[in-house]
PDB file of N, CA and C in Angstrom:
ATOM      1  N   UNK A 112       0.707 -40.126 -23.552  1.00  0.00           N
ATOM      2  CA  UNK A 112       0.289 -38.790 -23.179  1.00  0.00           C
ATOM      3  C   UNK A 112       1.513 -37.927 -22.920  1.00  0.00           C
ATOM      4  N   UNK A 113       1.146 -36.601 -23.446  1.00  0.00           N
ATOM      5  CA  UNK A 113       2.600 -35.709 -23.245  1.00  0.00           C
ATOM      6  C   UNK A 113       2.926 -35.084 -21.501  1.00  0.00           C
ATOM      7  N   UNK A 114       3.443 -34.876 -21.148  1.00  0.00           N
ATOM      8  CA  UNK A 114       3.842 -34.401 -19.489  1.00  0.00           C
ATOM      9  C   UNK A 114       4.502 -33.373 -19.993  1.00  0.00           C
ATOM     10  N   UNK A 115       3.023 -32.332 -19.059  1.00  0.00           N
ATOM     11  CA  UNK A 115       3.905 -30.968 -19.118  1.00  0.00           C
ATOM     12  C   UNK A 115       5.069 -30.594 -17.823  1.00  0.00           C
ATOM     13  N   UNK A 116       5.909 -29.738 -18.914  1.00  0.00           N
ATOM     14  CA  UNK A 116       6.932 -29.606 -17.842  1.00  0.00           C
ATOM     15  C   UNK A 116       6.646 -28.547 -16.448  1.00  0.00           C
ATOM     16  N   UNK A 117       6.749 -28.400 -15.353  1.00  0.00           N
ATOM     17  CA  UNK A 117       6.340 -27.399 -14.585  1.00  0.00           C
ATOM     18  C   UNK A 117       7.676 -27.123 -14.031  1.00  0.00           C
ATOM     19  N   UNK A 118       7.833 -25.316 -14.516  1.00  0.00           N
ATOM     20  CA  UNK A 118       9.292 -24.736 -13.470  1.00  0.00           C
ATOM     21  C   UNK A 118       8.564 -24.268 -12.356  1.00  0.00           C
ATOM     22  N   UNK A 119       9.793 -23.418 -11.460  1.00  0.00           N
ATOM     23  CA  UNK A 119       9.217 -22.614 -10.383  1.00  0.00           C
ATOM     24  C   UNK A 119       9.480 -21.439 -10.990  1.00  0.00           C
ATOM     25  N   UNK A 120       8.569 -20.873  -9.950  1.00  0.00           N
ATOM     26  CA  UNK A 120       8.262 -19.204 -10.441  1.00  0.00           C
ATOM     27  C   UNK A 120       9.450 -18.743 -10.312  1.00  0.00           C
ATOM     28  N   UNK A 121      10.204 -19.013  -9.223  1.00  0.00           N
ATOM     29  CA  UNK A 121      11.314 -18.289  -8.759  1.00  0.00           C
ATOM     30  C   UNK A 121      12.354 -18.597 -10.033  1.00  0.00           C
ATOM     31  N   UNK A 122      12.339 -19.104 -10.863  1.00  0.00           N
ATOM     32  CA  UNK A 122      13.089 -18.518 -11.688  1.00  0.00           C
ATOM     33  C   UNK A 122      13.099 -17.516 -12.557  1.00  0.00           C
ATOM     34  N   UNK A 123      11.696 -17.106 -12.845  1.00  0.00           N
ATOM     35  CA  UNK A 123      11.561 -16.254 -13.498  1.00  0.00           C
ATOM     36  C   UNK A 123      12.085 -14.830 -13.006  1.00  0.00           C
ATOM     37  N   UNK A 124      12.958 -14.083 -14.310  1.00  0.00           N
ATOM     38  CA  UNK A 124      13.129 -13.098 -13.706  1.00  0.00           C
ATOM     39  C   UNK A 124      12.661 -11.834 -12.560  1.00  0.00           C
ATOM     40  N   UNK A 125      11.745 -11.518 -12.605  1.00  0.00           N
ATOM     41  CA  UNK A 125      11.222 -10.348 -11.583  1.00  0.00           C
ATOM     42  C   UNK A 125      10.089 -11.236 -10.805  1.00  0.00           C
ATOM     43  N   UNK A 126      10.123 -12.283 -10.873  1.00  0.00           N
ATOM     44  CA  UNK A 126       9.519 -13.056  -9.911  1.00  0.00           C
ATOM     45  C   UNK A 126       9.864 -12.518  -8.440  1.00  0.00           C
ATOM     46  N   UNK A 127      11.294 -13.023  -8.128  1.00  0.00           N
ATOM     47  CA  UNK A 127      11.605 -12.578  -6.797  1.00  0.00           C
ATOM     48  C   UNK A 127      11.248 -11.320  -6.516  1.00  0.00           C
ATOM     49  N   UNK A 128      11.529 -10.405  -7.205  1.00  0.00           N
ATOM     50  CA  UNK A 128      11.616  -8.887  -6.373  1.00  0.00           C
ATOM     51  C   UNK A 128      10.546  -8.456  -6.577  1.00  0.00           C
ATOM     52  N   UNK A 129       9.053  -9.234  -6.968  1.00  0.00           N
ATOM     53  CA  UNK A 129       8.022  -8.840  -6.982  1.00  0.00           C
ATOM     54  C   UNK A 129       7.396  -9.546  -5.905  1.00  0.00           C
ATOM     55  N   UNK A 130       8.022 -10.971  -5.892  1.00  0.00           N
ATOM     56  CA  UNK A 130       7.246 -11.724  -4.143  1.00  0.00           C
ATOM     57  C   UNK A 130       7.596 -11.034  -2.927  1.00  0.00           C
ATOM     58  N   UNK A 131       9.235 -10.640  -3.023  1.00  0.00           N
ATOM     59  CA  UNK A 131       9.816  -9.592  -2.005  1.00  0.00           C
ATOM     60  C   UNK A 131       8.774  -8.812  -1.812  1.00  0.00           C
ATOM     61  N   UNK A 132       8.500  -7.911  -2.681  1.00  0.00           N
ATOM     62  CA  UNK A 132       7.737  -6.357  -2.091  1.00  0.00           C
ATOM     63  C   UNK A 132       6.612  -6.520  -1.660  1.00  0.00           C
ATOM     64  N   UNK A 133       6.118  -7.487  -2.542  1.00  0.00           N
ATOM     65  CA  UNK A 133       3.851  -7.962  -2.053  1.00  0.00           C
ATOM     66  C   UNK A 133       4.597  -8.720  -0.469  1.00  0.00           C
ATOM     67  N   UNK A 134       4.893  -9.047  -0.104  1.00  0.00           N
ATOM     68  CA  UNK A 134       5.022  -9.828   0.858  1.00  0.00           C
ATOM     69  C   UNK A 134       5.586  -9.012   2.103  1.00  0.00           C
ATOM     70  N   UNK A 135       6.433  -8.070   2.038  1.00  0.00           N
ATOM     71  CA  UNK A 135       6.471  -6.823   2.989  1.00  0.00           C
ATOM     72  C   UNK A 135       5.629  -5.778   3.031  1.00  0.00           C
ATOM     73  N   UNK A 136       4.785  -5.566   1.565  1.00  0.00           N
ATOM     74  CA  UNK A 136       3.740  -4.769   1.382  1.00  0.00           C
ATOM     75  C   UNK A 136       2.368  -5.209   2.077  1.00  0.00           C
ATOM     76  N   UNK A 137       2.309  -6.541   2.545  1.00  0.00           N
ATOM     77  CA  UNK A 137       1.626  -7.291   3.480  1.00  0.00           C
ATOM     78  C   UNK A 137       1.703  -7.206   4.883  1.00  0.00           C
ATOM     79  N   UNK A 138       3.201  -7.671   4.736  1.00  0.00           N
ATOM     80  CA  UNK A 138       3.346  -7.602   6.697  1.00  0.00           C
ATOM     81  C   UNK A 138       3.407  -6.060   6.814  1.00  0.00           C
ATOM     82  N   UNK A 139       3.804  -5.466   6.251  1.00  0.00           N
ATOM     83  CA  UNK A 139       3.817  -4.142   6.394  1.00  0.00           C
ATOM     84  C   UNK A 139       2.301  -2.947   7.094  1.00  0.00           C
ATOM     85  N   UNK A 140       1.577  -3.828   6.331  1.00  0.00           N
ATOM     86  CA  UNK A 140      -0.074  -3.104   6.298  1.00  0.00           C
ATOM     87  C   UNK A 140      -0.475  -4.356   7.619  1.00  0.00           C
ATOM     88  N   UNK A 141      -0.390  -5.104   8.009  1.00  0.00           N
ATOM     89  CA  UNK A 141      -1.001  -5.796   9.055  1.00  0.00           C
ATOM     90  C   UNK A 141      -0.317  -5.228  10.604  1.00  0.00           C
ATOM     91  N   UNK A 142       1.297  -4.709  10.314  1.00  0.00           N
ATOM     92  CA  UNK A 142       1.476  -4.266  11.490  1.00  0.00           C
ATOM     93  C   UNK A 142       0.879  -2.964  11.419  1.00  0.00           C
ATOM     94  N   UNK A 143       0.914  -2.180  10.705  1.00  0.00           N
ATOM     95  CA  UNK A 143      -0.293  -0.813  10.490  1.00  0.00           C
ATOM     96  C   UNK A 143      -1.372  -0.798  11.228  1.00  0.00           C
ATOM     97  N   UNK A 144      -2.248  -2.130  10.891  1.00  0.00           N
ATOM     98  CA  UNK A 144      -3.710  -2.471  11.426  1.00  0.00           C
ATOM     99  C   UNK A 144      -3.355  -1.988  12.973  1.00  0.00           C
ATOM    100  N   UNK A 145      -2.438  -3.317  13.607  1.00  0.00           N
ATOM    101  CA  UNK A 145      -2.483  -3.536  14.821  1.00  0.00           C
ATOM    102  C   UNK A 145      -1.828  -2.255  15.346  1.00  0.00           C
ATOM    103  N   UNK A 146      -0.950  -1.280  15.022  1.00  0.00           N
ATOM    104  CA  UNK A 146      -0.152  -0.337  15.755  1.00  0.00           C
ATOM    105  C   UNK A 146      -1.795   0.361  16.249  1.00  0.00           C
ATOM    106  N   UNK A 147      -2.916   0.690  14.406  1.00  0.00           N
ATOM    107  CA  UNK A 147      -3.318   1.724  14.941  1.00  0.00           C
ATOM    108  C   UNK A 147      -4.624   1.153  15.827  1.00  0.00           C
ATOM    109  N   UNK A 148      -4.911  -0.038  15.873  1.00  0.00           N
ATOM    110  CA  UNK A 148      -5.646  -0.194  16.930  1.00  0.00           C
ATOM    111  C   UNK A 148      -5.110  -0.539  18.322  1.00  0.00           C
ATOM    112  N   UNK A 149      -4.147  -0.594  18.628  1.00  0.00           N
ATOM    113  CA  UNK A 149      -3.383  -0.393  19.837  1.00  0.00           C
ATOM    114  C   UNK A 149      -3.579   1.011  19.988  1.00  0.00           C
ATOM    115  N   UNK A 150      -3.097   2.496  19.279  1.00  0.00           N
ATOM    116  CA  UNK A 150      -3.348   3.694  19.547  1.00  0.00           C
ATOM    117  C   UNK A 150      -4.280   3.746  19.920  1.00  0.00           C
ATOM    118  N   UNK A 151      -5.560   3.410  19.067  1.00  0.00           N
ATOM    119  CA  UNK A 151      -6.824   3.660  19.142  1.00  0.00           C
ATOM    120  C   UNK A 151      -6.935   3.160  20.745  1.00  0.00           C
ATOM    121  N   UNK A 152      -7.008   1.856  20.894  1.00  0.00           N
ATOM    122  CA  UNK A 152      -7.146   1.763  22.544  1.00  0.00           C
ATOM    123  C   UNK A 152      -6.234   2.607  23.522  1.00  0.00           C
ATOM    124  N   UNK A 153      -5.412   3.209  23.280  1.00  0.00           N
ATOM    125  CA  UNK A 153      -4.480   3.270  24.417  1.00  0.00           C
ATOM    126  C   UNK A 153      -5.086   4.924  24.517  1.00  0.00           C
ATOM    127  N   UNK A 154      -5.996   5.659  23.397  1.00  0.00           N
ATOM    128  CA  UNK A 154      -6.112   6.369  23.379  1.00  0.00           C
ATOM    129  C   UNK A 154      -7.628   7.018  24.206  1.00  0.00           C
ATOM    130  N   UNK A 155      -8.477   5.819  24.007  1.00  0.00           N
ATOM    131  CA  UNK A 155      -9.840   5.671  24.367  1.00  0.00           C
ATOM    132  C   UNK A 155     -10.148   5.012  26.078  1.00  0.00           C
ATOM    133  N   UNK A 156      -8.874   4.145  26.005  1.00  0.00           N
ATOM    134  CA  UNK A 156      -9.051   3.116  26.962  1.00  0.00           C
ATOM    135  C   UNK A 156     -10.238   2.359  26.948  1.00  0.00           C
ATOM    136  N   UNK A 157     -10.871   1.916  26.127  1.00  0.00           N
ATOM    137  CA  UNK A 157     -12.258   1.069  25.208  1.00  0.00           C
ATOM    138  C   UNK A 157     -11.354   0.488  24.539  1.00  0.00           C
ATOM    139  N   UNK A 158     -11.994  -1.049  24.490  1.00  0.00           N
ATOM    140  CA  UNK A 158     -11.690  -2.189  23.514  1.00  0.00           C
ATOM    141  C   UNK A 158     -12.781  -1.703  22.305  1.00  0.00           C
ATOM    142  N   UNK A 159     -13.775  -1.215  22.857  1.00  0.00           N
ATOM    143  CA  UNK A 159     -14.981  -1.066  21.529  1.00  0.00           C
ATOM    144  C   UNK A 159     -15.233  -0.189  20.927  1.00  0.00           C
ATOM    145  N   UNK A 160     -14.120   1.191  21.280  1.00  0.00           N
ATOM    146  CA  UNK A 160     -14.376   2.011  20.930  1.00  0.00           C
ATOM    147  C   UNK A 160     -13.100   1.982  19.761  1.00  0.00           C
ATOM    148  N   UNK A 161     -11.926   1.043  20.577  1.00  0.00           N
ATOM    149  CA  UNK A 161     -10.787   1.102  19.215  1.00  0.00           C
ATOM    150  C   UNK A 161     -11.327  -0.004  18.347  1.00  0.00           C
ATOM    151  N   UNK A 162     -12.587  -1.041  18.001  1.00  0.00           N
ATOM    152  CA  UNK A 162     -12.494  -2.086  17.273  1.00  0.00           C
ATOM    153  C   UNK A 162     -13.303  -1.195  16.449  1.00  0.00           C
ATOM    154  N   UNK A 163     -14.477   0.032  16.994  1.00  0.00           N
ATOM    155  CA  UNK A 163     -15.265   0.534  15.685  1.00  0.00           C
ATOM    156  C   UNK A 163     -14.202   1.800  14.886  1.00  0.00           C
ATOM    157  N   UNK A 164     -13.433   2.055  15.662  1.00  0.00           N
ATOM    158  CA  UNK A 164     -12.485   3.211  14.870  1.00  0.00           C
ATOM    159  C   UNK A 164     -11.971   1.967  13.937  1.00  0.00           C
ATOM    160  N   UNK A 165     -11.300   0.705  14.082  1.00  0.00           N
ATOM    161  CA  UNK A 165     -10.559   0.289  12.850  1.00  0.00           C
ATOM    162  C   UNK A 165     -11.258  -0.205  12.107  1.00  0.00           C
ATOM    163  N   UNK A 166     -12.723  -0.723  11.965  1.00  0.00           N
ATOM    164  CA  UNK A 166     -13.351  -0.821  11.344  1.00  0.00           C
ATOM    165  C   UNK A 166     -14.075  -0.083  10.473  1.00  0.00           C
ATOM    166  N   UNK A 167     -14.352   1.481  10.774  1.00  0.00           N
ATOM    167  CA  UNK A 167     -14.795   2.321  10.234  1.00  0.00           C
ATOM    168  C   UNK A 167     -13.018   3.001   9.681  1.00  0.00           C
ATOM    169  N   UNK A 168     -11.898   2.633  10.179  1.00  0.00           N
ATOM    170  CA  UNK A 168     -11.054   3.558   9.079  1.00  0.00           C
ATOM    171  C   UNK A 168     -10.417   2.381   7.946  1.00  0.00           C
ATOM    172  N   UNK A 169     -10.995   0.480   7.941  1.00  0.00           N
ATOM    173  CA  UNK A 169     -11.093  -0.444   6.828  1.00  0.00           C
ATOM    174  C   UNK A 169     -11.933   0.420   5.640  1.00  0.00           C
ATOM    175  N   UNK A 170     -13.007   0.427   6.328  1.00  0.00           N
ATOM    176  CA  UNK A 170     -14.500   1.193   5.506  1.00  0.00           C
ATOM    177  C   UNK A 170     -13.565   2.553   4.655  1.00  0.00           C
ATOM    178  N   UNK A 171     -13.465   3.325   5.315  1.00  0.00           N
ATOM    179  CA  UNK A 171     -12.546   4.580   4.890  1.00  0.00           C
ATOM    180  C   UNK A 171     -11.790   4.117   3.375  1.00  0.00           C
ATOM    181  N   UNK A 172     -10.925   3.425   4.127  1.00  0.00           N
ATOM    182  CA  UNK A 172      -9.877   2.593   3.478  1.00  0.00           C
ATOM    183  C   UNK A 172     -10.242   2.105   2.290  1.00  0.00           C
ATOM    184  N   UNK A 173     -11.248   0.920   2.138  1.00  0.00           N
ATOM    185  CA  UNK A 173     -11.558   0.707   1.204  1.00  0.00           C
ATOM    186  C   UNK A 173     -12.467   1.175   0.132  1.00  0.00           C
ATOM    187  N   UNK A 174     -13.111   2.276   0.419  1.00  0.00           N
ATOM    188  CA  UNK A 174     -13.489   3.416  -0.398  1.00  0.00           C
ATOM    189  C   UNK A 174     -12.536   4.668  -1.100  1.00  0.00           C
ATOM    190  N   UNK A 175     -12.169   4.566  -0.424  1.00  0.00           N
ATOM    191  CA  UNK A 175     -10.747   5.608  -0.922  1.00  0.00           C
ATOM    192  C   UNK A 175     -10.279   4.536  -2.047  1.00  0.00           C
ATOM    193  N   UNK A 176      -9.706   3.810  -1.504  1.00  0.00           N
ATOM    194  CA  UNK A 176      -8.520   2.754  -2.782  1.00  0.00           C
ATOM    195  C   UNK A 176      -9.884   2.432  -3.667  1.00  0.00           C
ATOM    196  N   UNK A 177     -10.810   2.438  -3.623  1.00  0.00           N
ATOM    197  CA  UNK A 177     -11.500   2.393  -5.103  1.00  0.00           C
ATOM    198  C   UNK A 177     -11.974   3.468  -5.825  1.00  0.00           C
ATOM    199  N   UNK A 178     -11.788   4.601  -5.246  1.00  0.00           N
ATOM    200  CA  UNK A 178     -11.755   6.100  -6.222  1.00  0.00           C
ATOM    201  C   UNK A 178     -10.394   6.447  -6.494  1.00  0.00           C
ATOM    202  N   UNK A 179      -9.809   6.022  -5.639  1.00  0.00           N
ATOM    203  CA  UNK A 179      -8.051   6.174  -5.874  1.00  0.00           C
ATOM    204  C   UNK A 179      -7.478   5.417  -7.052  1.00  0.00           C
ATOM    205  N   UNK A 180      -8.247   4.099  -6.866  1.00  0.00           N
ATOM    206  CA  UNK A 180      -7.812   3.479  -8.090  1.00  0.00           C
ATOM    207  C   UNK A 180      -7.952   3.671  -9.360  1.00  0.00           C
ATOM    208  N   UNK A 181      -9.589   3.766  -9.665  1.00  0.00           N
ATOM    209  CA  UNK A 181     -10.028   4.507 -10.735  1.00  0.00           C
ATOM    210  C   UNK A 181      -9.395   5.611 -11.179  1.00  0.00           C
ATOM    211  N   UNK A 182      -9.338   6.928 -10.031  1.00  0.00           N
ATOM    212  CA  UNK A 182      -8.703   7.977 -10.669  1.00  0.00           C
ATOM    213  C   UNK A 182      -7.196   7.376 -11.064  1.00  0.00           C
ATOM    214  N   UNK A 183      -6.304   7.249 -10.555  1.00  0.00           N
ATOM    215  CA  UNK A 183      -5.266   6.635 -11.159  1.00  0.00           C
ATOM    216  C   UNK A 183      -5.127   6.315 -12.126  1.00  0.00           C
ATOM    217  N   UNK A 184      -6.279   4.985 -12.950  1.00  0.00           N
ATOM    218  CA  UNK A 184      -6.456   4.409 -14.215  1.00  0.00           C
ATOM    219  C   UNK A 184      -6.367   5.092 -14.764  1.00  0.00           C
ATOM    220  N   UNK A 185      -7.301   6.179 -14.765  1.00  0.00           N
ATOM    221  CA  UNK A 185      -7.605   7.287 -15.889  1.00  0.00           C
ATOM    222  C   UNK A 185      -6.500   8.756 -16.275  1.00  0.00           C
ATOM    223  N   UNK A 186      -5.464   8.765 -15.435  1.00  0.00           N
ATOM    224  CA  UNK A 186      -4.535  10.080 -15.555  1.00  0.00           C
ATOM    225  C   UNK A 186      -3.444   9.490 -15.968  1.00  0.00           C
ATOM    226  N   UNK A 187      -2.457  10.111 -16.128  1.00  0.00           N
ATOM    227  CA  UNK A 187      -1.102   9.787 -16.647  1.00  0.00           C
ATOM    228  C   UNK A 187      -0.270   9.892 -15.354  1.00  0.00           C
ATOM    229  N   UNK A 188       0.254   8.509 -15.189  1.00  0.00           N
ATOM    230  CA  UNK A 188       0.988   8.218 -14.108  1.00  0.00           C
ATOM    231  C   UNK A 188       2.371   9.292 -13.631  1.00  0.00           C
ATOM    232  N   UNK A 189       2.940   9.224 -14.785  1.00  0.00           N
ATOM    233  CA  UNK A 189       3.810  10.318 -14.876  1.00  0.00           C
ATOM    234  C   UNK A 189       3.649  11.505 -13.694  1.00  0.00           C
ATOM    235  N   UNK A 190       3.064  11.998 -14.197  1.00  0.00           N
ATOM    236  CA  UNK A 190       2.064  13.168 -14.123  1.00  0.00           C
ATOM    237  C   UNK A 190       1.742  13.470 -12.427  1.00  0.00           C
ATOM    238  N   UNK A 191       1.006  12.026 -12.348  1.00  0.00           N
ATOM    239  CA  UNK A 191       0.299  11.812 -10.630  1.00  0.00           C
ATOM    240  C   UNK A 191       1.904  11.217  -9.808  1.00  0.00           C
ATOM    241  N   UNK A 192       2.675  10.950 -10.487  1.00  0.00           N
ATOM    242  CA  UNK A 192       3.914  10.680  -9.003  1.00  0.00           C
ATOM    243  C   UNK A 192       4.741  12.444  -9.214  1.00  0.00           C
ATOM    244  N   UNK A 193       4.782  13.013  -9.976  1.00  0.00           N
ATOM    245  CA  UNK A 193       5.208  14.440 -10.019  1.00  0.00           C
ATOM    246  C   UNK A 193       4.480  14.966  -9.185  1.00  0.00           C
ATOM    247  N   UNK A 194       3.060  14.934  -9.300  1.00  0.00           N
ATOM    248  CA  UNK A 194       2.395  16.164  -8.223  1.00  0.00           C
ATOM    249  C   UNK A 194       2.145  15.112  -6.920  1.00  0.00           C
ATOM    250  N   UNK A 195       2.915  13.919  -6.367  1.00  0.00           N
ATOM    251  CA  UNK A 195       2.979  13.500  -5.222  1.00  0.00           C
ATOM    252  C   UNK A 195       4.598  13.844  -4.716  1.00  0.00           C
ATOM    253  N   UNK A 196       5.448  13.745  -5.311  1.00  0.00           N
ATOM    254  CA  UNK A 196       6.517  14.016  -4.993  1.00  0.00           C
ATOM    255  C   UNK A 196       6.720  15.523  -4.882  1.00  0.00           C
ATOM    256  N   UNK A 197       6.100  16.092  -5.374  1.00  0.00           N
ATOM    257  CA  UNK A 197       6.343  17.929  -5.068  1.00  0.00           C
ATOM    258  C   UNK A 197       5.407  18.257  -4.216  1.00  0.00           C
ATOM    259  N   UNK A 198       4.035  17.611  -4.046  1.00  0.00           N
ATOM    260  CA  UNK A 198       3.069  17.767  -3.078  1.00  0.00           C
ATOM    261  C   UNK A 198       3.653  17.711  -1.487  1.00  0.00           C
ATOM    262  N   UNK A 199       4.296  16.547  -1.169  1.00  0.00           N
ATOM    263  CA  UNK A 199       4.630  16.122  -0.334  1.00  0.00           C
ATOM    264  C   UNK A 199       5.835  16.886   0.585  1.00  0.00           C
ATOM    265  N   UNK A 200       5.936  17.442   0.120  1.00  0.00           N
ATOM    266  CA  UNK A 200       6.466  18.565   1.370  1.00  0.00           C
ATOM    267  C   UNK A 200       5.951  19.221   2.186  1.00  0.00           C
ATOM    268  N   UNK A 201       4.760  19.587   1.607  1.00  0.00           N
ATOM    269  CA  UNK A 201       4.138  20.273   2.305  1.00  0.00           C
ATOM    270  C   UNK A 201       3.273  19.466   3.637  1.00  0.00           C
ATOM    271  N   UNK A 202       3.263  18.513   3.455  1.00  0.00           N
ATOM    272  CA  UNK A 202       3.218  17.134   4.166  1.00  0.00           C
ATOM    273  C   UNK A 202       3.803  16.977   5.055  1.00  0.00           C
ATOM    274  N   UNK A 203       4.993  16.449   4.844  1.00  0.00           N
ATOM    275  CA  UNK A 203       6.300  15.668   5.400  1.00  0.00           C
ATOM    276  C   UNK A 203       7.173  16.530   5.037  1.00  0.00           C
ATOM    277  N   UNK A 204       8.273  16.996   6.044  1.00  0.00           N
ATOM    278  CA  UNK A 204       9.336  18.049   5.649  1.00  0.00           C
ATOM    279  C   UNK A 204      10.318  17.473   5.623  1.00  0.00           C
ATOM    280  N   UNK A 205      10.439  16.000   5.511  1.00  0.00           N
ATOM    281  CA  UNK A 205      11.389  15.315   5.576  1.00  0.00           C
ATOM    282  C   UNK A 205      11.615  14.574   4.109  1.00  0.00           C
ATOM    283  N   UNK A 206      10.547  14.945   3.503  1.00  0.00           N
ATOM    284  CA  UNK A 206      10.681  14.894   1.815  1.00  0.00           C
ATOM    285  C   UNK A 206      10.847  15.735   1.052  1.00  0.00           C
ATOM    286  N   UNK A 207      11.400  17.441   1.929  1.00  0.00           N
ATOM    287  CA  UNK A 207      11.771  18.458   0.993  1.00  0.00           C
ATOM    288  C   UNK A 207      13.117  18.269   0.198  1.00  0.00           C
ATOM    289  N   UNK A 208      13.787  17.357   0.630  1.00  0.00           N
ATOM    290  CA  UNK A 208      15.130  17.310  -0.090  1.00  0.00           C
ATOM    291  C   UNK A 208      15.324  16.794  -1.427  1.00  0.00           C
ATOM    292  N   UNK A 209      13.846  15.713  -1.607  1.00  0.00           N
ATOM    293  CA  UNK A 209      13.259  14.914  -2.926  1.00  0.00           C
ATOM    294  C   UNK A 209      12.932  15.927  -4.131  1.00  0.00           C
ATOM    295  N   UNK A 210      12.282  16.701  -3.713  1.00  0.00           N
ATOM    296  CA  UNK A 210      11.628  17.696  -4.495  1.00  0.00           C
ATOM    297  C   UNK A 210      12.215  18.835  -4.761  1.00  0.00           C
ATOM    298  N   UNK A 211      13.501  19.669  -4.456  1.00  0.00           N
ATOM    299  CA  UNK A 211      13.945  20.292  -4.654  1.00  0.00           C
ATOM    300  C   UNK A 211      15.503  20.277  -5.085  1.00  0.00           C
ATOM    301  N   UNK A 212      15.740  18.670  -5.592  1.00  0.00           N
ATOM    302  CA  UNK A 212      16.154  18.177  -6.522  1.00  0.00           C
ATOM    303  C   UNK A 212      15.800  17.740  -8.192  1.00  0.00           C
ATOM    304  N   UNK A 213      14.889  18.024  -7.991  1.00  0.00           N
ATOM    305  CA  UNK A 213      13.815  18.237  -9.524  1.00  0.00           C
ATOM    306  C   UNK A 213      14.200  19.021 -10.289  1.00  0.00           C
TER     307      UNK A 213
END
């Protein structure tokens, strides 16, 4: 019988710097969770009033990222990081310096 050979992923090129980012793009969004249900309590002083705010802004959450996604699919990416990067000033004024380098 033949024995297949098995490498590790990690050799593959963009292996790493793709486990890197999902993997801070993880811890990243879990300390999110907890900051904003800490706000949420510290804001309410209710345990139950911050567990239905993070539950209803999951709900939020995961309705959005599935019209978000879709729309995405369907436009030209190009296109949608241009009108986020010029959008975003008006936002954050700390991203006017991005956009008026364009």
């Amino acid at each position: 019988m033949g024995e297949k050979r098995r490498s590790s992923l990690f050799l593959l090129p963009n292996y790493l710097a793709w486990f890197g980012a999902d993997t801070f793009l993880l811890a990243g969004s879990a300390v999110h969770w907890i900051v904003v249900s800490v706000m949420a309590y510290q804001l309410s002083g209710s345990v139950a009033v911050a567990g239905w705010f993070a539950t209803m802004r999951g709900v939020v959450s995961s309705v959005t990222q599935a019209v978000g996604g879709t729309f995405i699919d369907r436009h030209d990416h190009r296109t949608l990081i241009l009108f986020q990067t010029c959008s975003a000033p008006s936002i954050s004024p700390a991203s006017r310096s991005t956009c008026s380098s364009l």
